[in-house]
mmCIF file of C-alpha atoms and ligand atoms in Angstrom:
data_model
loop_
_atom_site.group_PDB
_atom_site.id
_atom_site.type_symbol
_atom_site.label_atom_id
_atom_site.label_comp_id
_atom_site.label_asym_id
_atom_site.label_seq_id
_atom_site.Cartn_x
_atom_site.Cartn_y
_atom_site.Cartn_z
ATOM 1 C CA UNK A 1 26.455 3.954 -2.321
ATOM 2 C CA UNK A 2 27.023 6.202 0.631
ATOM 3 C CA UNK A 3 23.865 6.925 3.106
ATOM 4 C CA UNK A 4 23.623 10.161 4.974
ATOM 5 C CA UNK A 5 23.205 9.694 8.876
ATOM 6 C CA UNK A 6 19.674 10.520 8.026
ATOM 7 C CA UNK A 7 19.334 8.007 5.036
ATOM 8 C CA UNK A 8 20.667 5.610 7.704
ATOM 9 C CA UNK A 9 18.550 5.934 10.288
ATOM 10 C CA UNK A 10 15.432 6.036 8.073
ATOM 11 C CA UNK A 11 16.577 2.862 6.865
ATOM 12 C CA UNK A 12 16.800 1.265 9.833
ATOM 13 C CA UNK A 13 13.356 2.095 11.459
ATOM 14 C CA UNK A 14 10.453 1.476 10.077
ATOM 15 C CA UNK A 15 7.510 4.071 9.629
ATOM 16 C CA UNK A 16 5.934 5.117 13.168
ATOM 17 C CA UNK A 17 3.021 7.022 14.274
ATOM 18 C CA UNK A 18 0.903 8.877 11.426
ATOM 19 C CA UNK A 19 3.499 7.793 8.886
ATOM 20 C CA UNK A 20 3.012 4.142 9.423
ATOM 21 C CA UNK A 21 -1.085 5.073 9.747
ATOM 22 C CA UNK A 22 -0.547 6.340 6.163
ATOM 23 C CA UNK A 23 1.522 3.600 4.924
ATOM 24 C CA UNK A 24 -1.315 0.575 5.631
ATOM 25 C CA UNK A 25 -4.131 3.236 4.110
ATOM 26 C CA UNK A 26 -2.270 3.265 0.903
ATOM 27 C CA UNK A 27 -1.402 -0.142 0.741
ATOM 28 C CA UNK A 28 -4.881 -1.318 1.722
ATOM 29 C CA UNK A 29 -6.827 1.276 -0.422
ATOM 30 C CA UNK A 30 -4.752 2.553 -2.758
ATOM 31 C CA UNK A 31 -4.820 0.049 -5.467
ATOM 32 C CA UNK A 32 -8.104 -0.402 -5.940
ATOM 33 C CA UNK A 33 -9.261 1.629 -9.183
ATOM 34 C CA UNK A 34 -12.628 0.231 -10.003
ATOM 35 C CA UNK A 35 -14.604 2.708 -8.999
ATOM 36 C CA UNK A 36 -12.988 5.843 -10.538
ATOM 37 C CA UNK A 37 -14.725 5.860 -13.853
ATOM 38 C CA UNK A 38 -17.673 5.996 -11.520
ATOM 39 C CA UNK A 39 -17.002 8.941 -9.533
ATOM 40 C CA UNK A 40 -15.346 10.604 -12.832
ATOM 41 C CA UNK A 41 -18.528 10.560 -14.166
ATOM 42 C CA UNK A 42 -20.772 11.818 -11.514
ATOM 43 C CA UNK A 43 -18.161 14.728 -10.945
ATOM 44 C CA UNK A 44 -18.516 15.608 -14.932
ATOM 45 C CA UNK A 45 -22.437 15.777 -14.635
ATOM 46 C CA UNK A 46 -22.199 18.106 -10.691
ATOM 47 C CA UNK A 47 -21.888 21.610 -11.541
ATOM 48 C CA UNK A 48 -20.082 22.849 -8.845
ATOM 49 C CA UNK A 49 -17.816 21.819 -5.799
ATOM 50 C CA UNK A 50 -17.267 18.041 -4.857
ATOM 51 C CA UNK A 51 -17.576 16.972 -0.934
ATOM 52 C CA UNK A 52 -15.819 13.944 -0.230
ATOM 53 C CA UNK A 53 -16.345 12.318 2.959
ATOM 54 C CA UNK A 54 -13.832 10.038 4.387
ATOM 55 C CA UNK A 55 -11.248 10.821 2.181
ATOM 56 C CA UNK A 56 -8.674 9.570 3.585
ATOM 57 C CA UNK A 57 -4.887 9.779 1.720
ATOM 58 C CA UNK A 58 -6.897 11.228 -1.397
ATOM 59 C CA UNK A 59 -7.502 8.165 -3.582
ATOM 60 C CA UNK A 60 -10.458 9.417 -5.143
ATOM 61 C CA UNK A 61 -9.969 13.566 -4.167
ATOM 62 C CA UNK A 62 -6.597 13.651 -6.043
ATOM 63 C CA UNK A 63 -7.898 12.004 -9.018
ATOM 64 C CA UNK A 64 -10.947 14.499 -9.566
ATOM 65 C CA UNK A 65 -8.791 17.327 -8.660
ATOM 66 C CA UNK A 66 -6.345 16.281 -11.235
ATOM 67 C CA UNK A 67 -9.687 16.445 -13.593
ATOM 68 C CA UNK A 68 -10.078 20.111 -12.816
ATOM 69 C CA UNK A 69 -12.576 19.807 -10.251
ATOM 70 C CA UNK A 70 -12.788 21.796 -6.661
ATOM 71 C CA UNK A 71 -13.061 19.237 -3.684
ATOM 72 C CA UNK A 72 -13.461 19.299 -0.060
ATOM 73 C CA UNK A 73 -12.135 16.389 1.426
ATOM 74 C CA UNK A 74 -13.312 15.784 5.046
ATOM 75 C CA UNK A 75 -12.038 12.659 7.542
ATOM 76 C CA UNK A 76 -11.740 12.430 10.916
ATOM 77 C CA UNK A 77 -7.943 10.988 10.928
ATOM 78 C CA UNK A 78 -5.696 14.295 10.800
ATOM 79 C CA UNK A 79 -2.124 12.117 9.566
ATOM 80 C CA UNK A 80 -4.106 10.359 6.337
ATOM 81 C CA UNK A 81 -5.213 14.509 5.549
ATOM 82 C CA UNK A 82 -2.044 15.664 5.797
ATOM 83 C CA UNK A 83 -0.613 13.233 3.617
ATOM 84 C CA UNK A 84 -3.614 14.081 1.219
ATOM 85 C CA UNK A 85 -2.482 17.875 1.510
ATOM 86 C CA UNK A 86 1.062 17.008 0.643
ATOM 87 C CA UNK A 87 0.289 15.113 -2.116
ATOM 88 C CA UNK A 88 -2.173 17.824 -3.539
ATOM 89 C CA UNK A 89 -0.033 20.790 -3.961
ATOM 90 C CA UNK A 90 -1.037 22.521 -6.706
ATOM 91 C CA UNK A 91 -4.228 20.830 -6.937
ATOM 92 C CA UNK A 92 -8.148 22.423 -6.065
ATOM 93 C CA UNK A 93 -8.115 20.052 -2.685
ATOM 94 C CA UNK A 94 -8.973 21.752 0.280
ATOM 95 C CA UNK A 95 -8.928 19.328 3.835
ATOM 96 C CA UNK A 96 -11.355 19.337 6.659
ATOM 97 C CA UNK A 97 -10.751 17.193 9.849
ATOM 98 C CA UNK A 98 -14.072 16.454 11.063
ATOM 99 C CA UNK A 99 -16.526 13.848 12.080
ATOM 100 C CA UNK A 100 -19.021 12.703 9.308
ATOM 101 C CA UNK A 101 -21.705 12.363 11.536
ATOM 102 C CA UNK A 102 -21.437 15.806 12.950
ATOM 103 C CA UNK A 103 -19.949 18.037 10.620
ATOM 104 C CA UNK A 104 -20.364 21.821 10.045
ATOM 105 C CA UNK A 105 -19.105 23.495 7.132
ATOM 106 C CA UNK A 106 -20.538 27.090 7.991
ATOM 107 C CA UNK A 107 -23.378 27.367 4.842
ATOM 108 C CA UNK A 108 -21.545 25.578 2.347
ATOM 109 C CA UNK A 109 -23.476 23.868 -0.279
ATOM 110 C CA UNK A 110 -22.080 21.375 -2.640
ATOM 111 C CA UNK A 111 -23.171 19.761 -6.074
ATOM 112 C CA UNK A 112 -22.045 16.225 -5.262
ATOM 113 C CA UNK A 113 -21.119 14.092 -2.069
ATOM 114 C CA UNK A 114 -19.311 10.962 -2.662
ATOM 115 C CA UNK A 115 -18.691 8.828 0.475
ATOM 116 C CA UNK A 116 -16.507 5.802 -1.387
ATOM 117 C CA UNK A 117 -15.217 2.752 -0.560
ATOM 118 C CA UNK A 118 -17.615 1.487 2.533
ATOM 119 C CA UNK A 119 -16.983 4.018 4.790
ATOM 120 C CA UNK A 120 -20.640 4.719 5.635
ATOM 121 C CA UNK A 121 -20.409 1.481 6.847
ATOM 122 C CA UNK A 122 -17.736 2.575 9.330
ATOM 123 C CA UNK A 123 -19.967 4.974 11.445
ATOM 124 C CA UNK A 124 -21.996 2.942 13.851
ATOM 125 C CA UNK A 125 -24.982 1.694 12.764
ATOM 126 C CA UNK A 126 -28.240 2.980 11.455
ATOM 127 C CA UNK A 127 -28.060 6.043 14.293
ATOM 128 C CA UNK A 128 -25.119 7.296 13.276
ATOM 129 C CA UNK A 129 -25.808 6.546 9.200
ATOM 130 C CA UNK A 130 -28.721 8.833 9.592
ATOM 131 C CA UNK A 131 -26.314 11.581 11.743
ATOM 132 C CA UNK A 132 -24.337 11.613 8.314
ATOM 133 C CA UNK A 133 -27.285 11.391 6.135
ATOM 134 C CA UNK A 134 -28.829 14.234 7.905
ATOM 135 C CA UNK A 135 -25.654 16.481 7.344
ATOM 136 C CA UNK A 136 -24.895 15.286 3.969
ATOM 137 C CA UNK A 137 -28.335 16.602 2.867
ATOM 138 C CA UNK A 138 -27.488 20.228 4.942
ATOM 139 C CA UNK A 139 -24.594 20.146 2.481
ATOM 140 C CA UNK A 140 -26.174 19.626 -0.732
ATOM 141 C CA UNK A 141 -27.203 22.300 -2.852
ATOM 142 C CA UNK A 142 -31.178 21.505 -4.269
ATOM 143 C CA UNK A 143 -30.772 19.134 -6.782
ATOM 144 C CA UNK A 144 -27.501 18.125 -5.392
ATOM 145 C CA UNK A 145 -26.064 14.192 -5.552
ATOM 146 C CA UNK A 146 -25.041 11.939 -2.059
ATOM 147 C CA UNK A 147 -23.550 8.648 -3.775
ATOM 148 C CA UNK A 148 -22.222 6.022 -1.080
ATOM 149 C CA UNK A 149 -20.443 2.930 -2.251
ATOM 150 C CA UNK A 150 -21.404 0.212 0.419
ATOM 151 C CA UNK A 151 -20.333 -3.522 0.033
ATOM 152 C CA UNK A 152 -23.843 -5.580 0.521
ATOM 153 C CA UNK A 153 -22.033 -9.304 0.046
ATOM 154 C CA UNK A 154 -18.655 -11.061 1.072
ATOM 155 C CA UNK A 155 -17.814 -14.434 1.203
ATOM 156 C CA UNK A 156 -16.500 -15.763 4.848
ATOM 157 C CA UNK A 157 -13.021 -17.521 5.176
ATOM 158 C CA UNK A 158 -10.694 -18.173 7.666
ATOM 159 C CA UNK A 159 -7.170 -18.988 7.134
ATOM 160 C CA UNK A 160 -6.834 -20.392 10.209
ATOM 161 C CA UNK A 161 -9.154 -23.047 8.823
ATOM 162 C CA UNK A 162 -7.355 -23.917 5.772
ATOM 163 C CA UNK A 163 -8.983 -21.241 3.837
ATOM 164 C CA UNK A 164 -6.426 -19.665 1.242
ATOM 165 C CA UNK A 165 -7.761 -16.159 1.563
ATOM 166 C CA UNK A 166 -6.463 -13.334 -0.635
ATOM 167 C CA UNK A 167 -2.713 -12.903 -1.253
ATOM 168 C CA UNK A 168 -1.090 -10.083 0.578
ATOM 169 C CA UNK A 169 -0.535 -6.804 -0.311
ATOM 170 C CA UNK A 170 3.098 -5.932 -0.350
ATOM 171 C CA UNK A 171 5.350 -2.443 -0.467
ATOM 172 C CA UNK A 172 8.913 -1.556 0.055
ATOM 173 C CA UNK A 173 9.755 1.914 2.428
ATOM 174 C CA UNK A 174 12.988 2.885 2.762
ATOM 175 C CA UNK A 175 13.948 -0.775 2.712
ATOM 176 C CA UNK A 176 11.418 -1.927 4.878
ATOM 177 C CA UNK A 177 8.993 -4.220 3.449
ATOM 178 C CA UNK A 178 5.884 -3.875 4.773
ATOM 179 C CA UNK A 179 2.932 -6.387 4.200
ATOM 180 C CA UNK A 180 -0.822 -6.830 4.802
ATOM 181 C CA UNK A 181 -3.138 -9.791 3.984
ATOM 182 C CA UNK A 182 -6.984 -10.446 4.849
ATOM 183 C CA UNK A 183 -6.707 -13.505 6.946
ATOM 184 C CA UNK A 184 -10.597 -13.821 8.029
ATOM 185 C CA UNK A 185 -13.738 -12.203 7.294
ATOM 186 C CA UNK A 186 -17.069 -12.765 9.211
ATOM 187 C CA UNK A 187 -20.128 -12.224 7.978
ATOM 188 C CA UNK A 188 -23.145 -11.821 10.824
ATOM 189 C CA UNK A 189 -26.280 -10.765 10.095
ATOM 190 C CA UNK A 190 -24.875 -7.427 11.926
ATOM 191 C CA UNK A 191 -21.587 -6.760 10.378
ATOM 192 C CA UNK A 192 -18.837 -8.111 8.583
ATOM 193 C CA UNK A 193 -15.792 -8.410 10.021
ATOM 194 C CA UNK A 194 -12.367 -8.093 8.125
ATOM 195 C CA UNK A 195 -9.202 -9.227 9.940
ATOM 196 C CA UNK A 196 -5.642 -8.264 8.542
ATOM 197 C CA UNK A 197 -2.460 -9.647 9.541
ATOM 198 C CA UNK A 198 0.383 -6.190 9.448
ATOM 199 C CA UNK A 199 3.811 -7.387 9.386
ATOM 200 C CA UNK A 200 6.980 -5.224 8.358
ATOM 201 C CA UNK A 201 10.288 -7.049 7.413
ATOM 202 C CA UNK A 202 13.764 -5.412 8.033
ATOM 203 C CA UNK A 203 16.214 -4.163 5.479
ATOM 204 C CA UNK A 204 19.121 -6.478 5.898
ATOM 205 C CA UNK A 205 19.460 -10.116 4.108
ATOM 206 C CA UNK A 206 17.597 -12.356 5.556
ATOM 207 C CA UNK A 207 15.067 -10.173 6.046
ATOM 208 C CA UNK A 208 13.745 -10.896 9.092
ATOM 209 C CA UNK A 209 9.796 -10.148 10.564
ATOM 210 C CA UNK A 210 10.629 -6.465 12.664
ATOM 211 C CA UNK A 211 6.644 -6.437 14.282
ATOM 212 C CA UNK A 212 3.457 -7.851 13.261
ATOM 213 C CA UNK A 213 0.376 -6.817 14.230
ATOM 214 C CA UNK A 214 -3.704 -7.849 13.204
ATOM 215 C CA UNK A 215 -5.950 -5.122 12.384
ATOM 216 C CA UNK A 216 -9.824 -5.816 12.668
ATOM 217 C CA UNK A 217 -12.201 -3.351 10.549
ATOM 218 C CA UNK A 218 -15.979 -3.713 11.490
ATOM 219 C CA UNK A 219 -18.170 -3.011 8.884
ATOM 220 C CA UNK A 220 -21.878 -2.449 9.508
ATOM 221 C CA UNK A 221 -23.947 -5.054 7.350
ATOM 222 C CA UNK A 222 -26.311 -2.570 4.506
ATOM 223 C CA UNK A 223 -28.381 -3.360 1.887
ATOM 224 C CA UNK A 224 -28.734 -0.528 -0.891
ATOM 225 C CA UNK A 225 -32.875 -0.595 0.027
ATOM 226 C CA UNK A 226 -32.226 0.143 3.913
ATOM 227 C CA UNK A 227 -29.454 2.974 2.804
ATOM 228 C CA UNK A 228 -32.022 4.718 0.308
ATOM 229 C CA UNK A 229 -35.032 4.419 3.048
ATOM 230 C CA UNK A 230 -32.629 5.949 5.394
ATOM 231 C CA UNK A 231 -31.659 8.234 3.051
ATOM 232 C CA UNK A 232 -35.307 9.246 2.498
ATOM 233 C CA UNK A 233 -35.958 9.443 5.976
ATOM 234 C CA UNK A 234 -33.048 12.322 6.227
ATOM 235 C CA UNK A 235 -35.134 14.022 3.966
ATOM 236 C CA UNK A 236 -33.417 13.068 0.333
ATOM 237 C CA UNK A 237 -34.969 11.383 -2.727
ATOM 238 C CA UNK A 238 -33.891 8.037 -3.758
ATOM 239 C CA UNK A 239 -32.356 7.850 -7.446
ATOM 240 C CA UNK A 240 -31.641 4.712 -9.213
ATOM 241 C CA UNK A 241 -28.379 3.178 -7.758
ATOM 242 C CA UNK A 242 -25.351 2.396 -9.463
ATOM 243 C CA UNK A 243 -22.674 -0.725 -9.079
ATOM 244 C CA UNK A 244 -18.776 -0.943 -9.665
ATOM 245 C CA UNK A 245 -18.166 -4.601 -10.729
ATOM 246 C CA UNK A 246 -16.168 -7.140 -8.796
ATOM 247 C CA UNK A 247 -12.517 -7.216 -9.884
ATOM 248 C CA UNK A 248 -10.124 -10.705 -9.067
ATOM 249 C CA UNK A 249 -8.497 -8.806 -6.488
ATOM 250 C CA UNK A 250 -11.406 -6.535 -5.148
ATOM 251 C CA UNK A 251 -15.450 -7.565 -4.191
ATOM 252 C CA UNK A 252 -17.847 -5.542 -5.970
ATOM 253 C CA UNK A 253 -19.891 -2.415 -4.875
ATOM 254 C CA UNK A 254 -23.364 -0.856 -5.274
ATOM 255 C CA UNK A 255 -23.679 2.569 -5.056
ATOM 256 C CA UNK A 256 -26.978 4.078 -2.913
ATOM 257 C CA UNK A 257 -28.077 7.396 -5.077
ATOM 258 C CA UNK A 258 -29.864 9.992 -2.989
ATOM 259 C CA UNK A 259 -30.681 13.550 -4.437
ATOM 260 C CA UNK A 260 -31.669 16.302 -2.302
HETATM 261 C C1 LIG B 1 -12.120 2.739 3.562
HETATM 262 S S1 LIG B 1 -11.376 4.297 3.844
HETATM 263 C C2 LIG B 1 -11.723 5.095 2.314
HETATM 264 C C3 LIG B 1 -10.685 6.118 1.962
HETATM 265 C C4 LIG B 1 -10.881 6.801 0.597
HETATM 266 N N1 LIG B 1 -12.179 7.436 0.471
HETATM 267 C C5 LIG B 1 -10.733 5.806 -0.527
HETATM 268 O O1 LIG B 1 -11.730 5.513 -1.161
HETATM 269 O O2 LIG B 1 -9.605 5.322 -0.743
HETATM 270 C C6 LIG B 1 -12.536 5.033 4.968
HETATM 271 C C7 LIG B 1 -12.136 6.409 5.440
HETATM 272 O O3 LIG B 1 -13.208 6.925 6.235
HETATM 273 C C8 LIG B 1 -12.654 7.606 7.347
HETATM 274 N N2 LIG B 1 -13.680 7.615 8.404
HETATM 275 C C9 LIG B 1 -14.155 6.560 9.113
HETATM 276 N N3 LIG B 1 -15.085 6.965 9.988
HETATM 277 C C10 LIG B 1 -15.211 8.305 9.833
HETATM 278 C C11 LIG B 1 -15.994 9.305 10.450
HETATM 279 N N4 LIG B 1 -16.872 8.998 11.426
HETATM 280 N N5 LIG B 1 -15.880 10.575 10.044
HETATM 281 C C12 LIG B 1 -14.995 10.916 9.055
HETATM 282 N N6 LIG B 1 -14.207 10.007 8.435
HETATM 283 C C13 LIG B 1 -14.313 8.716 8.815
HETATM 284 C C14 LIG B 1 -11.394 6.835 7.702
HETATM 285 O O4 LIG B 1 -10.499 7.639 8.432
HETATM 286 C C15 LIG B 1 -10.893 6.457 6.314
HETATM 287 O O5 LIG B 1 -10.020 7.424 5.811
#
């Protein structure tokens, strides 16, 4: 086979910048697909437009859209929504880069806001939760749904202890493989901590380890009762909440129901 000068020198350097930002979103997130029947079926029963807030590459935006729906989908990182606009051509997928705890979307009202995957556990604490909560409900129409997926329980290990932990998550790019694994989580009664060990192994036989790097994501600890009193407190109704069951590679969810 004969490269290109470009070919080559995509070969030999691994993703950087936004690219490589994109690259650990998808293989961290990207798999998981237990929730979608979920969000499917709230996004059959909205009638109207779909907000969905920290959307990151699109996981759950280019799935709806693909079901004929019209979504907004808002995050604060600019690379993982221009990845999500590439891969939506075509699609009903419009992009806002914005803060969740401080966004404006000029009067728009929307039939459904889904905030997957934890990432109202991302913003700060209960201060900032209520920011969001506060402009979630400015963006509702009346009647209109805010479901957030929020992980209450995870087990501690450490596999610096012994602890086997999860096995790693593993893609090829341009011949680059590129690896992550969970390697500890700590659970306080604050947050929970998730550490990841990054690595990315070169093209040529024996591969050998190019970079490796740990990634630390702080959750904030929630229970679905202190996310619905919040939510009530930003001035929205609590509905019966929902759950996406446990999977052997991914813990399981409940998901805090608010109406407006
Ligand atoms: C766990 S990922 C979920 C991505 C996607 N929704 C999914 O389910 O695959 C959390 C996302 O929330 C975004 N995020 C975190 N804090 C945010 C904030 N304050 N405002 C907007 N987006 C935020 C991150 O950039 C990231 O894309």
């Amino acid at each position: 086979m004969v490269l290109s000068s470009r070919e080559r020198r995509q070969q030999s350097s691994p993703a950087l910048g936004a690219a490589r930002e994109v690259l650990w979103h998808d293989l961290e997130c990207g798999a998981y697909r237990a929730d979608l029947a979920l969000w499917h079926e709230l996004a059959e029963q909205a009638p109207g437009q779909i907000l969905d807030v920290g959307a990151g590459t699109g996981r759950v935006a280019l799935e709806l859209a693909r079901d004929g729906h019209h979504i907004t989908a808002l995050d604060r990182d600019g690379g993982l929504l221009q990845a999500l606009r590439e891969r939506a051509s075509g699609l009903a997928v419009e992009t806002v880069q914005a803060d969740a705890r401080a966004f404006d979307l000029g009067g728009r009202r929307f039939a459904l806001c889904i905030a997957p995957m934890q990432t109202v556990q991302l913003l700060g604490g209960s201060d900032d939760r209520m920011a969001f909560l506060r402009r979630a409900r400015a963006h509702l129409r009346p009647g209109g749904v805010l479901a957030c997926a929020i992980v209450t329980t995870l087990d501690p290990f450490d596999c610096d202890t012994g602890d086997a932990g999860p096995s790693a998550e593993s893609t090829r790019v341009a011949g680059h493989r590129y690896t992550s694994r969970a390697t500890r989580v700590r659970v306080s009664t604050q947050s929970i901590v998730i550490e990841r060990e990054r690595r990315i192994f070169g093209p040529r036989a024996p591969a050998g380890e190019l970079s490796l790097e740990r990634n630390v994501v702080v959750l904030d600890r929630l229970s679905a009762s202190e996310l619905e009193r919040e939510g009530v407190a930003a001035g929205l109704s609590a509905l019966p909440s929902r759950s996406v069951a446990a999977t052997e590679e991914h813990v399981g969810s409940a998901v805090v129901m608010l109406r407006a």
